[in-house]
Short mmCIF file of C-alpha atoms in Angstrom, two decimals:
data_model
loop_
_atom_site.label_atom_id
_atom_site.label_comp_id
_atom_site.label_asym_id
_atom_site.label_seq_id
_atom_site.Cartn_x
_atom_site.Cartn_y
_atom_site.Cartn_z
CA MET A 1 -31.43 22.28 30.04
CA THR A 2 -28.53 20.39 31.63
CA GLU A 3 -24.95 21.54 31.27
CA ILE A 4 -21.83 19.44 30.86
CA LYS A 5 -19.14 21.25 32.82
CA THR A 6 -16.27 20.10 30.62
CA ARG A 7 -15.37 22.90 28.19
CA GLN A 8 -18.78 24.51 28.91
CA VAL A 9 -20.61 22.20 26.51
CA LYS A 10 -24.40 22.39 26.78
CA VAL A 11 -26.90 19.63 26.03
CA ASP A 12 -30.63 20.31 25.85
CA THR A 13 -32.05 16.96 26.93
CA GLU A 14 -35.58 18.22 26.29
CA ARG A 15 -34.72 18.35 22.59
CA PHE A 16 -34.66 14.60 22.00
CA TYR A 17 -35.36 12.33 19.06
CA ILE A 18 -37.08 8.93 19.12
CA LEU A 19 -35.69 6.59 16.47
CA ASN A 20 -37.40 3.43 15.22
CA PRO A 21 -35.18 1.98 12.48
CA VAL A 22 -35.65 -1.52 11.08
CA PRO A 23 -32.26 -3.26 11.37
CA PRO A 24 -31.25 -4.55 7.94
CA PHE A 25 -30.50 -8.16 7.02
CA VAL A 26 -32.31 -9.78 9.98
CA ASP A 27 -35.10 -11.04 7.72
CA ILE A 28 -32.53 -12.45 5.30
CA MET A 29 -30.86 -14.56 7.99
CA LEU A 30 -34.09 -15.72 9.63
CA ARG A 31 -36.34 -16.22 6.61
CA SER A 32 -36.29 -20.02 6.99
CA TYR A 33 -36.84 -20.13 10.74
CA SER A 34 -39.72 -19.66 13.11
CA VAL A 35 -38.41 -17.44 15.93
CA SER A 36 -40.58 -17.59 19.04
CA PRO A 37 -40.67 -14.92 21.76
CA LEU A 38 -38.36 -17.12 23.86
CA ASP A 39 -35.91 -17.58 20.98
CA PHE A 40 -35.98 -13.84 20.40
CA ALA A 41 -35.11 -13.11 24.02
CA ARG A 42 -32.10 -15.43 23.81
CA ILE A 43 -30.82 -13.66 20.69
CA VAL A 44 -31.27 -10.26 22.35
CA GLU A 45 -29.24 -11.53 25.31
CA LEU A 46 -26.26 -11.92 22.98
CA THR A 47 -26.38 -8.20 22.19
CA PHE A 48 -25.56 -7.41 25.83
CA GLY A 49 -22.00 -8.54 25.10
CA TYR A 50 -21.34 -5.50 22.89
CA ARG A 51 -19.99 -2.75 25.11
CA ASN A 52 -20.42 0.24 22.83
CA ASP A 53 -23.71 2.14 23.03
CA PRO A 54 -25.33 1.84 19.56
CA ARG A 55 -26.86 5.28 20.03
CA LEU A 56 -23.42 6.84 19.57
CA VAL A 57 -23.49 5.83 15.90
CA GLU A 58 -27.01 7.22 15.54
CA MET A 59 -25.85 10.56 16.97
CA VAL A 60 -22.98 10.73 14.47
CA ARG A 61 -25.33 9.97 11.59
CA LYS A 62 -27.82 12.54 12.89
CA ALA A 63 -24.94 15.07 12.89
CA GLY A 64 -24.53 14.49 9.14
CA ASP A 65 -21.94 11.73 8.73
CA ALA A 66 -23.63 8.93 6.80
CA SER A 67 -20.62 6.66 7.23
CA ALA A 68 -20.29 7.17 11.01
CA LYS A 69 -16.51 6.96 10.44
CA VAL A 70 -15.39 10.58 10.10
CA ALA A 71 -15.66 11.18 13.86
CA TYR A 72 -12.72 8.82 14.50
CA LEU A 73 -10.36 11.00 12.45
CA ILE A 74 -11.20 14.63 13.21
CA ASP A 75 -8.30 16.69 14.50
CA SER A 76 -7.08 20.29 14.31
CA ASN A 77 -4.72 19.62 11.39
CA GLU A 78 -7.20 17.65 9.27
CA THR A 79 -9.57 18.72 6.48
CA PRO A 80 -12.46 16.93 4.74
CA SER A 81 -10.04 16.10 1.93
CA THR A 82 -7.33 14.58 4.15
CA ILE A 83 -9.91 12.59 6.10
CA LEU A 84 -11.43 11.22 2.90
CA ASP A 85 -7.95 10.24 1.69
CA MET A 86 -7.35 8.34 4.96
CA LEU A 87 -10.70 6.58 4.76
CA ARG A 88 -10.09 5.62 1.14
CA GLY A 89 -6.68 4.26 2.09
CA ILE A 90 -8.25 2.10 4.80
CA ALA A 91 -11.05 0.89 2.54
CA GLN A 92 -9.11 0.29 -0.69
CA PRO A 93 -7.55 -3.10 0.25
CA HIS A 94 -11.04 -4.36 1.08
CA VAL A 95 -12.41 -3.05 -2.23
CA GLU A 96 -9.65 -4.91 -4.05
CA TYR A 97 -10.39 -8.06 -2.03
CA LEU A 98 -14.10 -7.90 -2.87
CA GLN A 99 -13.19 -7.75 -6.57
CA THR A 100 -11.51 -11.17 -6.25
CA LEU A 101 -14.68 -12.86 -4.99
CA PRO A 102 -16.98 -14.91 -7.25
CA ASP A 103 -19.36 -12.84 -9.36
CA LYS A 104 -22.47 -14.00 -7.49
CA VAL A 105 -20.93 -13.09 -4.14
CA GLN A 106 -19.97 -9.66 -5.45
CA ALA A 107 -23.51 -9.16 -6.78
CA THR A 108 -24.94 -10.22 -3.41
CA ILE A 109 -22.72 -7.82 -1.47
CA LYS A 110 -23.64 -4.94 -3.79
CA GLY A 111 -27.34 -5.74 -3.43
CA LEU A 112 -27.12 -5.98 0.35
CA LEU A 113 -25.27 -2.70 0.82
CA SER A 114 -27.09 -0.70 -1.85
CA ILE A 115 -30.73 -1.76 -1.42
CA ASN A 116 -30.69 -4.22 1.54
CA THR A 117 -31.82 -7.08 -0.67
CA VAL A 118 -30.32 -10.20 -2.24
CA PRO A 119 -30.37 -10.44 -6.05
CA GLN A 120 -32.55 -13.17 -7.48
CA GLY A 121 -30.61 -16.40 -7.80
CA CYS A 122 -28.02 -15.42 -5.16
CA GLU A 123 -29.93 -16.51 -2.06
CA ASN A 124 -27.37 -19.19 -1.14
CA TYR A 125 -24.66 -16.53 -0.98
CA SER A 126 -26.48 -14.13 1.34
CA ILE A 127 -25.02 -15.34 4.65
CA PRO A 128 -21.46 -15.78 3.32
CA ALA A 129 -21.72 -12.24 1.91
CA LEU A 130 -22.87 -10.88 5.27
CA LEU A 131 -19.98 -12.67 6.99
CA GLU A 132 -17.55 -11.04 4.55
CA LEU A 133 -19.06 -7.61 5.26
CA ASP A 134 -18.95 -8.22 9.00
CA ARG A 135 -15.26 -9.10 8.76
CA ILE A 136 -14.51 -6.01 6.66
CA GLN A 137 -16.46 -3.70 8.97
CA GLY A 138 -14.56 -5.12 11.95
CA LYS A 139 -11.17 -4.51 10.32
CA ILE A 140 -12.09 -0.98 9.23
CA THR A 141 -13.34 -0.13 12.72
CA LYS A 142 -10.14 -1.46 14.30
CA ALA A 143 -8.02 0.64 11.91
CA LEU A 144 -10.08 3.73 12.76
CA LYS A 145 -9.75 3.15 16.50
CA ASP A 146 -5.99 2.83 16.09
CA LYS A 147 -5.86 6.14 14.20
CA MET A 148 -8.07 7.82 16.80
CA VAL A 149 -5.30 7.51 19.40
CA GLY A 150 -3.78 10.93 20.00
CA ARG A 151 -6.50 12.82 18.13
CA GLU A 152 -7.75 15.23 20.76
CA LEU A 153 -10.80 16.49 18.85
CA ALA A 154 -11.95 12.95 18.04
CA GLN A 155 -11.59 11.83 21.65
CA GLU A 156 -13.39 14.91 22.99
CA PHE A 157 -16.21 14.42 20.48
CA HIS A 158 -16.67 10.83 21.64
CA LYS A 159 -16.53 11.70 25.35
CA ASP A 160 -19.04 14.54 24.92
CA ASN A 161 -21.47 12.26 23.10
CA MET A 162 -21.22 9.68 25.88
CA ALA A 163 -21.76 12.40 28.48
CA ALA A 164 -24.79 13.69 26.58
CA LEU A 165 -26.35 10.22 26.56
CA ARG A 166 -25.70 9.78 30.28
CA LEU A 167 -27.50 13.06 30.94
CA LEU A 168 -30.39 12.01 28.72
CA ASP A 169 -30.68 8.68 30.53
CA LYS A 170 -30.59 10.46 33.88
CA ASP A 171 -33.34 12.89 32.80
CA TRP A 172 -35.45 10.40 30.86
CA ALA A 173 -37.96 9.42 33.55
CA ARG A 174 -38.76 13.10 34.12
CA LEU A 175 -38.80 13.94 30.39
CA ARG A 176 -41.06 11.01 29.59
CA SER A 177 -43.47 11.93 32.37
CA GLN A 178 -43.65 15.54 31.20
CA LYS A 179 -44.14 14.65 27.53
CA LYS A 180 -46.76 11.92 28.00
CA ALA A 181 -49.52 14.43 28.70
CA THR A 182 -48.80 16.53 25.61
CA TRP A 183 -47.36 13.94 23.22
CA GLY A 184 -49.33 14.30 20.00
CA SER A 185 -47.44 11.77 17.90
CA THR A 186 -48.82 8.31 17.14
CA GLN A 187 -45.35 7.03 17.99
CA PRO A 188 -45.21 5.79 21.59
CA ILE A 189 -42.70 7.24 24.02
CA PRO A 190 -40.24 4.47 24.97
CA GLU A 191 -40.06 3.53 28.63
CA GLN A 192 -36.27 3.59 28.37
CA SER A 193 -34.01 5.88 26.41
CA GLN A 194 -31.43 3.16 25.72
CA MET A 195 -31.60 0.97 22.62
CA GLN A 196 -34.39 -1.60 22.79
CA PHE A 197 -35.40 -4.29 20.30
CA VAL A 198 -39.12 -4.31 19.58
CA PRO A 199 -40.40 -7.49 17.92
CA VAL A 200 -43.63 -7.93 16.00
CA PHE A 201 -44.95 -11.47 16.34
CA GLU A 202 -47.64 -13.13 14.29
CA ASN A 203 -48.90 -16.51 15.56
CA LYS A 204 -45.94 -16.57 17.97
CA ARG A 205 -43.48 -16.18 15.08
CA LEU A 206 -41.21 -13.17 14.65
CA LYS A 207 -42.55 -11.25 11.67
CA LYS A 208 -40.63 -7.98 11.92
CA LEU A 209 -38.11 -6.29 14.16
CA TYR A 210 -37.70 -2.64 15.06
CA GLU A 211 -35.04 -0.92 17.08
CA THR A 212 -36.12 1.98 19.23
CA CYS A 213 -33.99 4.44 21.15
CA VAL A 214 -33.78 8.07 22.15
CA ILE A 215 -30.91 10.39 21.27
CA VAL A 216 -30.06 14.07 21.55
CA ASP A 217 -28.06 16.27 19.22
CA SER A 218 -24.34 15.67 19.49
CA PRO A 219 -22.69 18.52 21.42
CA GLY A 220 -19.96 18.50 18.76
CA THR A 221 -22.23 18.60 15.70
CA LYS A 222 -20.84 21.89 14.36
CA THR A 223 -17.27 20.69 14.82
CA LEU A 224 -17.91 17.36 13.09
CA GLN A 225 -19.68 18.97 10.13
CA LYS A 226 -16.53 20.95 9.29
CA PHE A 227 -14.71 17.69 8.57
CA ILE A 228 -17.31 15.63 6.67
CA PRO A 229 -16.38 15.12 2.99
CA PRO A 230 -19.34 15.90 0.69
CA VAL A 231 -19.55 12.30 -0.55
CA LEU A 232 -20.14 11.09 3.02
CA LYS A 233 -22.67 13.70 4.06
CA ARG A 234 -26.19 12.81 5.14
CA PRO A 235 -28.19 13.77 3.22
CA LEU A 236 -25.97 13.73 0.15
CA PRO A 237 -25.65 17.27 -1.29
CA GLU A 238 -27.67 17.84 -4.46
CA ASN A 239 -24.57 18.49 -6.57
CA GLU A 240 -22.74 15.42 -5.23
CA PRO A 241 -23.24 12.19 -7.26
CA LEU A 242 -23.81 8.91 -5.49
CA PRO A 243 -20.57 6.94 -5.06
CA ALA A 244 -20.11 4.30 -7.72
CA MET A 245 -21.23 0.89 -6.53
CA GLY A 246 -18.16 -1.12 -5.55
CA SER A 247 -15.96 1.94 -5.02
CA ALA A 248 -14.07 2.82 -1.83
CA ASP A 249 -16.44 5.74 -1.16
CA TRP A 250 -19.44 3.42 -1.53
CA LEU A 251 -17.95 0.88 0.88
CA ILE A 252 -17.04 3.56 3.45
CA ARG A 253 -20.55 4.99 3.32
CA GLU A 254 -22.51 1.74 3.42
CA VAL A 255 -20.60 -1.07 5.17
CA GLY A 256 -21.60 0.10 8.66
CA LYS A 257 -25.09 -1.31 8.06
CA VAL A 258 -23.85 -4.74 9.10
CA GLY A 259 -22.70 -3.43 12.48
CA ARG A 260 -26.10 -3.12 14.14
CA HIS A 261 -26.19 -5.13 17.37
CA PHE A 262 -28.99 -7.60 16.54
CA THR A 263 -27.43 -8.35 13.15
CA ARG A 264 -24.04 -8.84 14.82
CA ALA A 265 -25.59 -11.24 17.35
CA LEU A 266 -26.93 -13.47 14.57
CA LEU A 267 -23.61 -13.40 12.76
CA LYS A 268 -21.83 -14.29 16.01
CA ILE A 269 -23.90 -17.48 16.29
CA ILE A 270 -22.65 -18.43 12.84
CA ASN A 271 -19.05 -17.34 13.37
CA ASP A 272 -18.82 -19.34 16.61
CA ARG A 273 -19.83 -22.47 14.71
CA LEU A 274 -17.33 -21.80 11.91
CA ASP A 275 -14.54 -21.15 14.42
CA ALA A 276 -15.33 -24.34 16.33
CA GLU A 277 -15.10 -26.35 13.11
CA LYS A 278 -12.05 -24.37 11.89
CA ILE A 279 -13.79 -23.41 8.64
CA PRO A 280 -12.10 -20.28 7.24
CA LEU A 281 -14.07 -17.59 5.46
CA GLU A 282 -12.82 -18.27 1.95
CA ALA A 283 -14.51 -18.34 -1.43
CA GLY A 284 -13.87 -22.06 -1.85
CA ASN A 285 -15.80 -22.74 1.35
CA TYR A 286 -18.93 -20.69 0.59
CA GLU A 287 -21.25 -23.64 0.00
CA LEU A 288 -20.04 -25.33 3.20
CA ILE A 289 -20.27 -22.04 5.10
CA ASN A 290 -23.85 -21.56 3.97
CA ARG A 291 -24.79 -25.06 5.18
CA ARG A 292 -23.03 -24.61 8.52
CA ALA A 293 -24.63 -21.19 8.95
CA GLN A 294 -28.08 -22.63 8.40
CA GLU A 295 -27.32 -25.44 10.86
CA ALA A 296 -25.96 -23.02 13.49
CA LEU A 297 -29.05 -20.81 13.40
CA LYS A 298 -31.37 -23.83 13.37
CA GLU A 299 -29.62 -25.41 16.36
CA PHE A 300 -29.62 -22.15 18.32
CA ILE A 301 -33.32 -21.56 17.71
CA GLU A 302 -34.35 -25.16 18.42
CA ARG A 303 -32.06 -25.62 21.44
CA THR A 304 -33.92 -26.12 24.70
CA PRO A 305 -33.03 -23.20 27.03
#
C-alpha cells in the first residue's frame, strides 16, 4: 500500500480494476469506411491532444456518479439537492435548445444517448446529432469548470484522484509482474495502466474497438457519495425512476458518453472541416453537414500519410 502524504490519504494500488469498455458511436461514424491499422494509428494520434486523463472520469463513475459531473460542484456548503439544482440550471438551456431541433434530429439524439443506436430512417442525421451533443457536452463542461473555481472539496477530490493515478502508474510494472503468475481471469493484464485503444481487425479492416485502462478506487469516494443526487447515482437506486427521456436529468446523466477520447478525435476531424468551410452547426445546414462530415472522414482515411 502506498500513501499520499497530503491530508493522510491512502491509496491501495494493489486493489486495481481493469476496464475494457467499448466506446460508443465509433461504429456509427465509421460504418461506411474501411479503417486500416495505419488509419487507426493516425486517429489514435489525435487523442494525444486531449490533456485530461480519461481515467479520471472512470474513477468518478466507479465512485457512484453516473454523470461524472457532481465532482465539479462538491463543497462544504452543498447538498445533493443544491448540486442537482445547479446541474439542472446548467442543462436546462440545452434541453430547451434540443426541443427546437427537427423531429428526426431529436429522435436521433434520444436514441444515441439512451441506447447508443440510431432510429431506423434517421441514419443521415447521426453525425449532425453527435456534433450537437459534442457541442453541448463542451459547454456544460466549461460551465462546470468555471463553477469549480474556489470549491476546495472539488479541487482536493480532483488532485487526489490524479495523485492516485500517478501512484498506480509508478507501481504498475511491479503490480503487473506480481499478478501475472496468479492472474486467473481470461482478461489479459494490460502492459500499461494508462488508457489504451485496442482494435479488432478483420481482413485488415477495423471491426470493433475497445478501450482498456487500469484504475483504483478514488481516495475521495466516501466524500463524493455524500453529494450524489439519487437520480445521478450509479447504479440507480431501486426506488428511483429513470429520468424521463429528453429531461434535464436525462441529459446530465447521459451526455458525457460523447466525450470519450476516440469519439472526440473523430468529431474533431469533422469539426475542423466545418470550421474551414465556415459551415455553422445549424438545423438548416444538417444535410450539408452530413455530406461534409462524410467527405472529411473519407479524406482523412484515404489520405496518404
